[in-house]
Every structure is written in structure tokens, then in C-alpha cells.
PDB file of N, CA, C and O in Angstrom:
ATOM      1  N   MET A   1       0.834  -1.199   0.000  1.00  0.00           N
ATOM      2  CA  MET A   1       0.000   0.000   0.000  1.00  0.00           C
ATOM      3  C   MET A   1       0.869   1.250   0.000  1.00  0.00           C
ATOM      4  O   MET A   1       0.487   2.250  -0.591  1.00  0.00           O
ATOM      5  N   MET A   2       2.008   1.178   0.660  1.00  0.00           N
ATOM      6  CA  MET A   2       2.887   2.348   0.682  1.00  0.00           C
ATOM      7  C   MET A   2       3.373   2.670  -0.725  1.00  0.00           C
ATOM      8  O   MET A   2       3.370   3.833  -1.123  1.00  0.00           O
ATOM      9  N   ALA A   3       3.765   1.650  -1.474  1.00  0.00           N
ATOM     10  CA  ALA A   3       4.234   1.867  -2.844  1.00  0.00           C
ATOM     11  C   ALA A   3       3.099   2.390  -3.717  1.00  0.00           C
ATOM     12  O   ALA A   3       3.298   3.294  -4.540  1.00  0.00           O
ATOM     13  N   LYS A   4       1.916   1.832  -3.511  1.00  0.00           N
ATOM     14  CA  LYS A   4       0.751   2.266  -4.276  1.00  0.00           C
ATOM     15  C   LYS A   4       0.437   3.740  -4.024  1.00  0.00           C
ATOM     16  O   LYS A   4       0.013   4.454  -4.927  1.00  0.00           O
ATOM     17  N   ARG A   5       0.671   4.182  -2.786  1.00  0.00           N
ATOM     18  CA  ARG A   5       0.411   5.581  -2.408  1.00  0.00           C
ATOM     19  C   ARG A   5       1.652   6.465  -2.581  1.00  0.00           C
ATOM     20  O   ARG A   5       1.636   7.639  -2.250  1.00  0.00           O
ATOM     21  N   LYS A   6       2.739   5.834  -3.085  1.00  0.00           N
ATOM     22  CA  LYS A   6       4.016   6.540  -3.286  1.00  0.00           C
ATOM     23  C   LYS A   6       4.461   7.240  -2.004  1.00  0.00           C
ATOM     24  O   LYS A   6       4.781   8.421  -1.997  1.00  0.00           O
ATOM     25  N   MET A   7       4.470   6.464  -0.914  1.00  0.00           N
ATOM     26  CA  MET A   7       4.809   7.008   0.395  1.00  0.00           C
ATOM     27  C   MET A   7       5.991   6.231   0.967  1.00  0.00           C
ATOM     28  O   MET A   7       6.023   5.003   0.921  1.00  0.00           O
ATOM     29  N   SER A   8       6.952   6.943   1.494  1.00  0.00           N
ATOM     30  CA  SER A   8       8.116   6.304   2.105  1.00  0.00           C
ATOM     31  C   SER A   8       7.793   5.923   3.546  1.00  0.00           C
ATOM     32  O   SER A   8       6.825   6.413   4.132  1.00  0.00           O
ATOM     33  N   LEU A   9       8.636   5.076   4.108  1.00  0.00           N
ATOM     34  CA  LEU A   9       8.470   4.674   5.505  1.00  0.00           C
ATOM     35  C   LEU A   9       8.642   5.885   6.418  1.00  0.00           C
ATOM     36  O   LEU A   9       7.937   6.016   7.410  1.00  0.00           O
ATOM     37  N   ASN A  10       9.563   6.776   6.055  1.00  0.00           N
ATOM     38  CA  ASN A  10       9.765   8.005   6.837  1.00  0.00           C
ATOM     39  C   ASN A  10       8.505   8.866   6.856  1.00  0.00           C
ATOM     40  O   ASN A  10       8.105   9.377   7.901  1.00  0.00           O
ATOM     41  N   GLU A  11       7.890   9.033   5.704  1.00  0.00           N
ATOM     42  CA  GLU A  11       6.683   9.850   5.601  1.00  0.00           C
ATOM     43  C   GLU A  11       5.534   9.221   6.389  1.00  0.00           C
ATOM     44  O   GLU A  11       4.813   9.913   7.109  1.00  0.00           O
ATOM     45  N   LEU A  12       5.377   7.906   6.267  1.00  0.00           N
ATOM     46  CA  LEU A  12       4.326   7.211   7.012  1.00  0.00           C
ATOM     47  C   LEU A  12       4.569   7.349   8.508  1.00  0.00           C
ATOM     48  O   LEU A  12       3.637   7.600   9.270  1.00  0.00           O
ATOM     49  N   SER A  13       5.819   7.225   8.916  1.00  0.00           N
ATOM     50  CA  SER A  13       6.185   7.361  10.317  1.00  0.00           C
ATOM     51  C   SER A  13       5.761   8.718  10.868  1.00  0.00           C
ATOM     52  O   SER A  13       5.188   8.802  11.955  1.00  0.00           O
ATOM     53  N   GLU A  14       6.035   9.765  10.135  1.00  0.00           N
ATOM     54  CA  GLU A  14       5.664  11.116  10.562  1.00  0.00           C
ATOM     55  C   GLU A  14       4.152  11.289  10.643  1.00  0.00           C
ATOM     56  O   GLU A  14       3.638  11.855  11.604  1.00  0.00           O
ATOM     57  N   LYS A  15       3.444  10.775   9.638  1.00  0.00           N
ATOM     58  CA  LYS A  15       1.995  10.966   9.590  1.00  0.00           C
ATOM     59  C   LYS A  15       1.246  10.127  10.621  1.00  0.00           C
ATOM     60  O   LYS A  15       0.206  10.537  11.116  1.00  0.00           O
ATOM     61  N   VAL A  16       1.777   8.943  10.942  1.00  0.00           N
ATOM     62  CA  VAL A  16       1.119   8.046  11.888  1.00  0.00           C
ATOM     63  C   VAL A  16       1.531   8.374  13.323  1.00  0.00           C
ATOM     64  O   VAL A  16       0.776   8.146  14.258  1.00  0.00           O
ATOM     65  N   GLY A  17       2.729   8.898  13.476  1.00  0.00           N
ATOM     66  CA  GLY A  17       3.210   9.214  14.818  1.00  0.00           C
ATOM     67  C   GLY A  17       3.904   8.053  15.496  1.00  0.00           C
ATOM     68  O   GLY A  17       3.913   7.953  16.719  1.00  0.00           O
ATOM     69  N   LEU A  18       4.476   7.153  14.709  1.00  0.00           N
ATOM     70  CA  LEU A  18       5.253   6.024  15.240  1.00  0.00           C
ATOM     71  C   LEU A  18       6.712   6.195  14.851  1.00  0.00           C
ATOM     72  O   LEU A  18       7.019   6.832  13.850  1.00  0.00           O
ATOM     73  N   THR A  19       7.576   5.593  15.646  1.00  0.00           N
ATOM     74  CA  THR A  19       8.992   5.669  15.303  1.00  0.00           C
ATOM     75  C   THR A  19       9.264   4.849  14.052  1.00  0.00           C
ATOM     76  O   THR A  19       8.537   3.892  13.738  1.00  0.00           O
ATOM     77  N   LEU A  20      10.318   5.218  13.377  1.00  0.00           N
ATOM     78  CA  LEU A  20      10.713   4.512  12.166  1.00  0.00           C
ATOM     79  C   LEU A  20      11.033   3.050  12.476  1.00  0.00           C
ATOM     80  O   LEU A  20      10.659   2.158  11.711  1.00  0.00           O
ATOM     81  N   SER A  21      11.671   2.792  13.614  1.00  0.00           N
ATOM     82  CA  SER A  21      12.019   1.415  13.968  1.00  0.00           C
ATOM     83  C   SER A  21      10.768   0.574  14.236  1.00  0.00           C
ATOM     84  O   SER A  21      10.708  -0.592  13.835  1.00  0.00           O
ATOM     85  N   ASN A  22       9.759   1.139  14.894  1.00  0.00           N
ATOM     86  CA  ASN A  22       8.518   0.389  15.140  1.00  0.00           C
ATOM     87  C   ASN A  22       7.787   0.081  13.845  1.00  0.00           C
ATOM     88  O   ASN A  22       7.270  -1.028  13.666  1.00  0.00           O
ATOM     89  N   LEU A  23       7.735   1.036  12.940  1.00  0.00           N
ATOM     90  CA  LEU A  23       7.093   0.783  11.648  1.00  0.00           C
ATOM     91  C   LEU A  23       7.869  -0.247  10.841  1.00  0.00           C
ATOM     92  O   LEU A  23       7.272  -1.079  10.160  1.00  0.00           O
ATOM     93  N   SER A  24       9.169  -0.207  10.928  1.00  0.00           N
ATOM     94  CA  SER A  24      10.001  -1.173  10.220  1.00  0.00           C
ATOM     95  C   SER A  24       9.732  -2.586  10.722  1.00  0.00           C
ATOM     96  O   SER A  24       9.642  -3.527   9.932  1.00  0.00           O
ATOM     97  N   ILE A  25       9.571  -2.736  12.029  1.00  0.00           N
ATOM     98  CA  ILE A  25       9.250  -4.050  12.614  1.00  0.00           C
ATOM     99  C   ILE A  25       7.901  -4.542  12.097  1.00  0.00           C
ATOM    100  O   ILE A  25       7.746  -5.716  11.755  1.00  0.00           O
ATOM    101  N   LEU A  26       6.933  -3.642  12.008  1.00  0.00           N
ATOM    102  CA  LEU A  26       5.623  -4.025  11.470  1.00  0.00           C
ATOM    103  C   LEU A  26       5.734  -4.408   9.997  1.00  0.00           C
ATOM    104  O   LEU A  26       5.157  -5.398   9.552  1.00  0.00           O
ATOM    105  N   LYS A  27       6.478  -3.626   9.243  1.00  0.00           N
ATOM    106  CA  LYS A  27       6.596  -3.846   7.801  1.00  0.00           C
ATOM    107  C   LYS A  27       7.274  -5.170   7.481  1.00  0.00           C
ATOM    108  O   LYS A  27       6.885  -5.854   6.540  1.00  0.00           O
ATOM    109  N   THR A  28       8.278  -5.549   8.276  1.00  0.00           N
ATOM    110  CA  THR A  28       9.013  -6.785   8.001  1.00  0.00           C
ATOM    111  C   THR A  28       8.316  -8.023   8.545  1.00  0.00           C
ATOM    112  O   THR A  28       8.762  -9.141   8.309  1.00  0.00           O
ATOM    113  N   GLY A  29       7.225  -7.820   9.290  1.00  0.00           N
ATOM    114  CA  GLY A  29       6.475  -8.956   9.816  1.00  0.00           C
ATOM    115  C   GLY A  29       7.057  -9.529  11.093  1.00  0.00           C
ATOM    116  O   GLY A  29       6.706 -10.635  11.493  1.00  0.00           O
ATOM    117  N   LYS A  30       7.954  -8.809  11.742  1.00  0.00           N
ATOM    118  CA  LYS A  30       8.586  -9.297  12.962  1.00  0.00           C
ATOM    119  C   LYS A  30       7.814  -8.929  14.222  1.00  0.00           C
ATOM    120  O   LYS A  30       8.151  -9.381  15.308  1.00  0.00           O
ATOM    121  N   ALA A  31       6.770  -8.134  14.080  1.00  0.00           N
ATOM    122  CA  ALA A  31       5.977  -7.718  15.241  1.00  0.00           C
ATOM    123  C   ALA A  31       5.140  -8.891  15.738  1.00  0.00           C
ATOM    124  O   ALA A  31       4.607  -9.665  14.945  1.00  0.00           O
ATOM    125  N   LYS A  32       5.023  -9.011  17.045  1.00  0.00           N
ATOM    126  CA  LYS A  32       4.203 -10.072  17.635  1.00  0.00           C
ATOM    127  C   LYS A  32       2.768  -9.613  17.842  1.00  0.00           C
ATOM    128  O   LYS A  32       1.876 -10.417  18.009  1.00  0.00           O
ATOM    129  N   ALA A  33       2.567  -8.296  17.843  1.00  0.00           N
ATOM    130  CA  ALA A  33       1.231  -7.743  18.046  1.00  0.00           C
ATOM    131  C   ALA A  33       1.184  -6.336  17.460  1.00  0.00           C
ATOM    132  O   ALA A  33       2.215  -5.718  17.219  1.00  0.00           O
ATOM    133  N   VAL A  34      -0.035  -5.867  17.229  1.00  0.00           N
ATOM    134  CA  VAL A  34      -0.233  -4.494  16.775  1.00  0.00           C
ATOM    135  C   VAL A  34      -1.492  -3.962  17.453  1.00  0.00           C
ATOM    136  O   VAL A  34      -2.503  -4.667  17.536  1.00  0.00           O
ATOM    137  N   ARG A  35      -1.414  -2.766  17.977  1.00  0.00           N
ATOM    138  CA  ARG A  35      -2.581  -2.163  18.616  1.00  0.00           C
ATOM    139  C   ARG A  35      -3.592  -1.761  17.545  1.00  0.00           C
ATOM    140  O   ARG A  35      -3.227  -1.349  16.450  1.00  0.00           O
ATOM    141  N   PHE A  36      -4.861  -1.869  17.906  1.00  0.00           N
ATOM    142  CA  PHE A  36      -5.904  -1.452  16.973  1.00  0.00           C
ATOM    143  C   PHE A  36      -5.769   0.024  16.635  1.00  0.00           C
ATOM    144  O   PHE A  36      -6.011   0.424  15.502  1.00  0.00           O
ATOM    145  N   SER A  37      -5.364   0.835  17.597  1.00  0.00           N
ATOM    146  CA  SER A  37      -5.204   2.267  17.335  1.00  0.00           C
ATOM    147  C   SER A  37      -4.089   2.514  16.327  1.00  0.00           C
ATOM    148  O   SER A  37      -4.190   3.405  15.473  1.00  0.00           O
ATOM    149  N   THR A  38      -3.042   1.707  16.376  1.00  0.00           N
ATOM    150  CA  THR A  38      -1.944   1.816  15.410  1.00  0.00           C
ATOM    151  C   THR A  38      -2.418   1.389  14.036  1.00  0.00           C
ATOM    152  O   THR A  38      -2.162   2.070  13.037  1.00  0.00           O
ATOM    153  N   LEU A  39      -3.115   0.276  13.987  1.00  0.00           N
ATOM    154  CA  LEU A  39      -3.650  -0.219  12.721  1.00  0.00           C
ATOM    155  C   LEU A  39      -4.609   0.794  12.116  1.00  0.00           C
ATOM    156  O   LEU A  39      -4.570   1.070  10.911  1.00  0.00           O
ATOM    157  N   GLU A  40      -5.453   1.371  12.952  1.00  0.00           N
ATOM    158  CA  GLU A  40      -6.403   2.380  12.490  1.00  0.00           C
ATOM    159  C   GLU A  40      -5.671   3.594  11.911  1.00  0.00           C
ATOM    160  O   GLU A  40      -6.023   4.096  10.843  1.00  0.00           O
ATOM    161  N   ALA A  41      -4.629   4.056  12.595  1.00  0.00           N
ATOM    162  CA  ALA A  41      -3.876   5.217  12.128  1.00  0.00           C
ATOM    163  C   ALA A  41      -3.194   4.943  10.792  1.00  0.00           C
ATOM    164  O   ALA A  41      -3.209   5.784   9.886  1.00  0.00           O
ATOM    165  N   ILE A  42      -2.607   3.757  10.656  1.00  0.00           N
ATOM    166  CA  ILE A  42      -1.940   3.391   9.396  1.00  0.00           C
ATOM    167  C   ILE A  42      -2.957   3.332   8.260  1.00  0.00           C
ATOM    168  O   ILE A  42      -2.723   3.858   7.170  1.00  0.00           O
ATOM    169  N   CYS A  43      -4.093   2.691   8.517  1.00  0.00           N
ATOM    170  CA  CYS A  43      -5.134   2.580   7.486  1.00  0.00           C
ATOM    171  C   CYS A  43      -5.690   3.955   7.107  1.00  0.00           C
ATOM    172  O   CYS A  43      -5.983   4.199   5.936  1.00  0.00           O
ATOM    173  N   GLU A  44      -5.815   4.820   8.087  1.00  0.00           N
ATOM    174  CA  GLU A  44      -6.324   6.168   7.815  1.00  0.00           C
ATOM    175  C   GLU A  44      -5.367   6.923   6.894  1.00  0.00           C
ATOM    176  O   GLU A  44      -5.795   7.522   5.913  1.00  0.00           O
ATOM    177  N   VAL A  45      -4.085   6.856   7.195  1.00  0.00           N
ATOM    178  CA  VAL A  45      -3.085   7.563   6.390  1.00  0.00           C
ATOM    179  C   VAL A  45      -2.978   6.960   4.986  1.00  0.00           C
ATOM    180  O   VAL A  45      -2.878   7.688   3.998  1.00  0.00           O
ATOM    181  N   LEU A  46      -3.011   5.629   4.904  1.00  0.00           N
ATOM    182  CA  LEU A  46      -2.874   4.964   3.606  1.00  0.00           C
ATOM    183  C   LEU A  46      -4.207   4.837   2.851  1.00  0.00           C
ATOM    184  O   LEU A  46      -4.223   4.331   1.731  1.00  0.00           O
ATOM    185  N   GLU A  47      -5.288   5.267   3.498  1.00  0.00           N
ATOM    186  CA  GLU A  47      -6.627   5.196   2.894  1.00  0.00           C
ATOM    187  C   GLU A  47      -6.918   3.772   2.411  1.00  0.00           C
ATOM    188  O   GLU A  47      -7.181   3.523   1.233  1.00  0.00           O
ATOM    189  N   CYS A  48      -6.842   2.831   3.368  1.00  0.00           N
ATOM    190  CA  CYS A  48      -7.075   1.431   3.034  1.00  0.00           C
ATOM    191  C   CYS A  48      -7.803   0.739   4.180  1.00  0.00           C
ATOM    192  O   CYS A  48      -8.085   1.358   5.201  1.00  0.00           O
ATOM    193  N   GLN A  49      -8.082  -0.530   4.003  1.00  0.00           N
ATOM    194  CA  GLN A  49      -8.703  -1.367   5.020  1.00  0.00           C
ATOM    195  C   GLN A  49      -7.628  -2.276   5.616  1.00  0.00           C
ATOM    196  O   GLN A  49      -6.621  -2.568   4.954  1.00  0.00           O
ATOM    197  N   PRO A  50      -7.829  -2.758   6.854  1.00  0.00           N
ATOM    198  CA  PRO A  50      -6.828  -3.642   7.460  1.00  0.00           C
ATOM    199  C   PRO A  50      -6.463  -4.842   6.586  1.00  0.00           C
ATOM    200  O   PRO A  50      -5.297  -5.229   6.515  1.00  0.00           O
ATOM    201  N   GLY A  51      -7.423  -5.413   5.905  1.00  0.00           N
ATOM    202  CA  GLY A  51      -7.158  -6.554   5.026  1.00  0.00           C
ATOM    203  C   GLY A  51      -6.249  -6.230   3.858  1.00  0.00           C
ATOM    204  O   GLY A  51      -5.670  -7.122   3.244  1.00  0.00           O
ATOM    205  N   ASP A  52      -6.097  -4.952   3.540  1.00  0.00           N
ATOM    206  CA  ASP A  52      -5.208  -4.540   2.460  1.00  0.00           C
ATOM    207  C   ASP A  52      -3.744  -4.619   2.883  1.00  0.00           C
ATOM    208  O   ASP A  52      -2.858  -4.688   2.023  1.00  0.00           O
ATOM    209  N   ILE A  53      -3.482  -4.581   4.191  1.00  0.00           N
ATOM    210  CA  ILE A  53      -2.099  -4.563   4.648  1.00  0.00           C
ATOM    211  C   ILE A  53      -1.736  -5.737   5.559  1.00  0.00           C
ATOM    212  O   ILE A  53      -0.571  -5.926   5.870  1.00  0.00           O
ATOM    213  N   LEU A  54      -2.735  -6.531   5.968  1.00  0.00           N
ATOM    214  CA  LEU A  54      -2.482  -7.688   6.830  1.00  0.00           C
ATOM    215  C   LEU A  54      -2.748  -8.979   6.063  1.00  0.00           C
ATOM    216  O   LEU A  54      -3.633  -9.048   5.219  1.00  0.00           O
ATOM    217  N   GLU A  55      -1.978  -9.995   6.428  1.00  0.00           N
ATOM    218  CA  GLU A  55      -2.171 -11.307   5.823  1.00  0.00           C
ATOM    219  C   GLU A  55      -2.038 -12.351   6.925  1.00  0.00           C
ATOM    220  O   GLU A  55      -1.109 -12.300   7.725  1.00  0.00           O
ATOM    221  N   PHE A  56      -2.951 -13.296   6.980  1.00  0.00           N
ATOM    222  CA  PHE A  56      -2.893 -14.372   7.954  1.00  0.00           C
ATOM    223  C   PHE A  56      -1.996 -15.478   7.418  1.00  0.00           C
ATOM    224  O   PHE A  56      -2.202 -15.975   6.311  1.00  0.00           O
ATOM    225  N   VAL A  57      -0.985 -15.845   8.209  1.00  0.00           N
ATOM    226  CA  VAL A  57      -0.084 -16.933   7.835  1.00  0.00           C
ATOM    227  C   VAL A  57       0.032 -17.867   9.026  1.00  0.00           C
ATOM    228  O   VAL A  57       0.351 -17.433  10.120  1.00  0.00           O
ATOM    229  N   GLU A  58      -0.258 -19.138   8.811  1.00  0.00           N
ATOM    230  CA  GLU A  58      -0.161 -20.130   9.901  1.00  0.00           C
ATOM    231  C   GLU A  58       1.278 -20.426  10.228  1.00  0.00           C
ATOM    232  O   GLU A  58       2.139 -20.387   9.427  1.00  0.00           O
TER     233      GLU A  58
END
């Protein structure tokens, strides 16, 4: 979604209010959890739905 919106990780970090390192952990899939408020903020900035950026993997 970031590429589709032509947005860098730095720009998303500023707009969402998260540190670059925390967003990087989310982006690489290394996060063990994500707050709904964080997910909501990311979706709001990227103008998308959670299913557009999340994938369930067993």
C-alpha cells in the first residue's frame, strides 16, 4: 500500500506518529502484536482497510 500511495516509511512514520524502527518491525512482519489504534492510524493515512495490509499466515 505504501508503494501504491508513493509514500516512504519516513513519511508514514511522521503521519502516523510512530517511530521509524517500530514501523520497520511491522513492515518486516517481525511484530508479535499491533494495537488497533496503530492499525487504524496506518489505514487512515494509507486510505485502506486492514485486510489490504495484513495477511494471515499459519
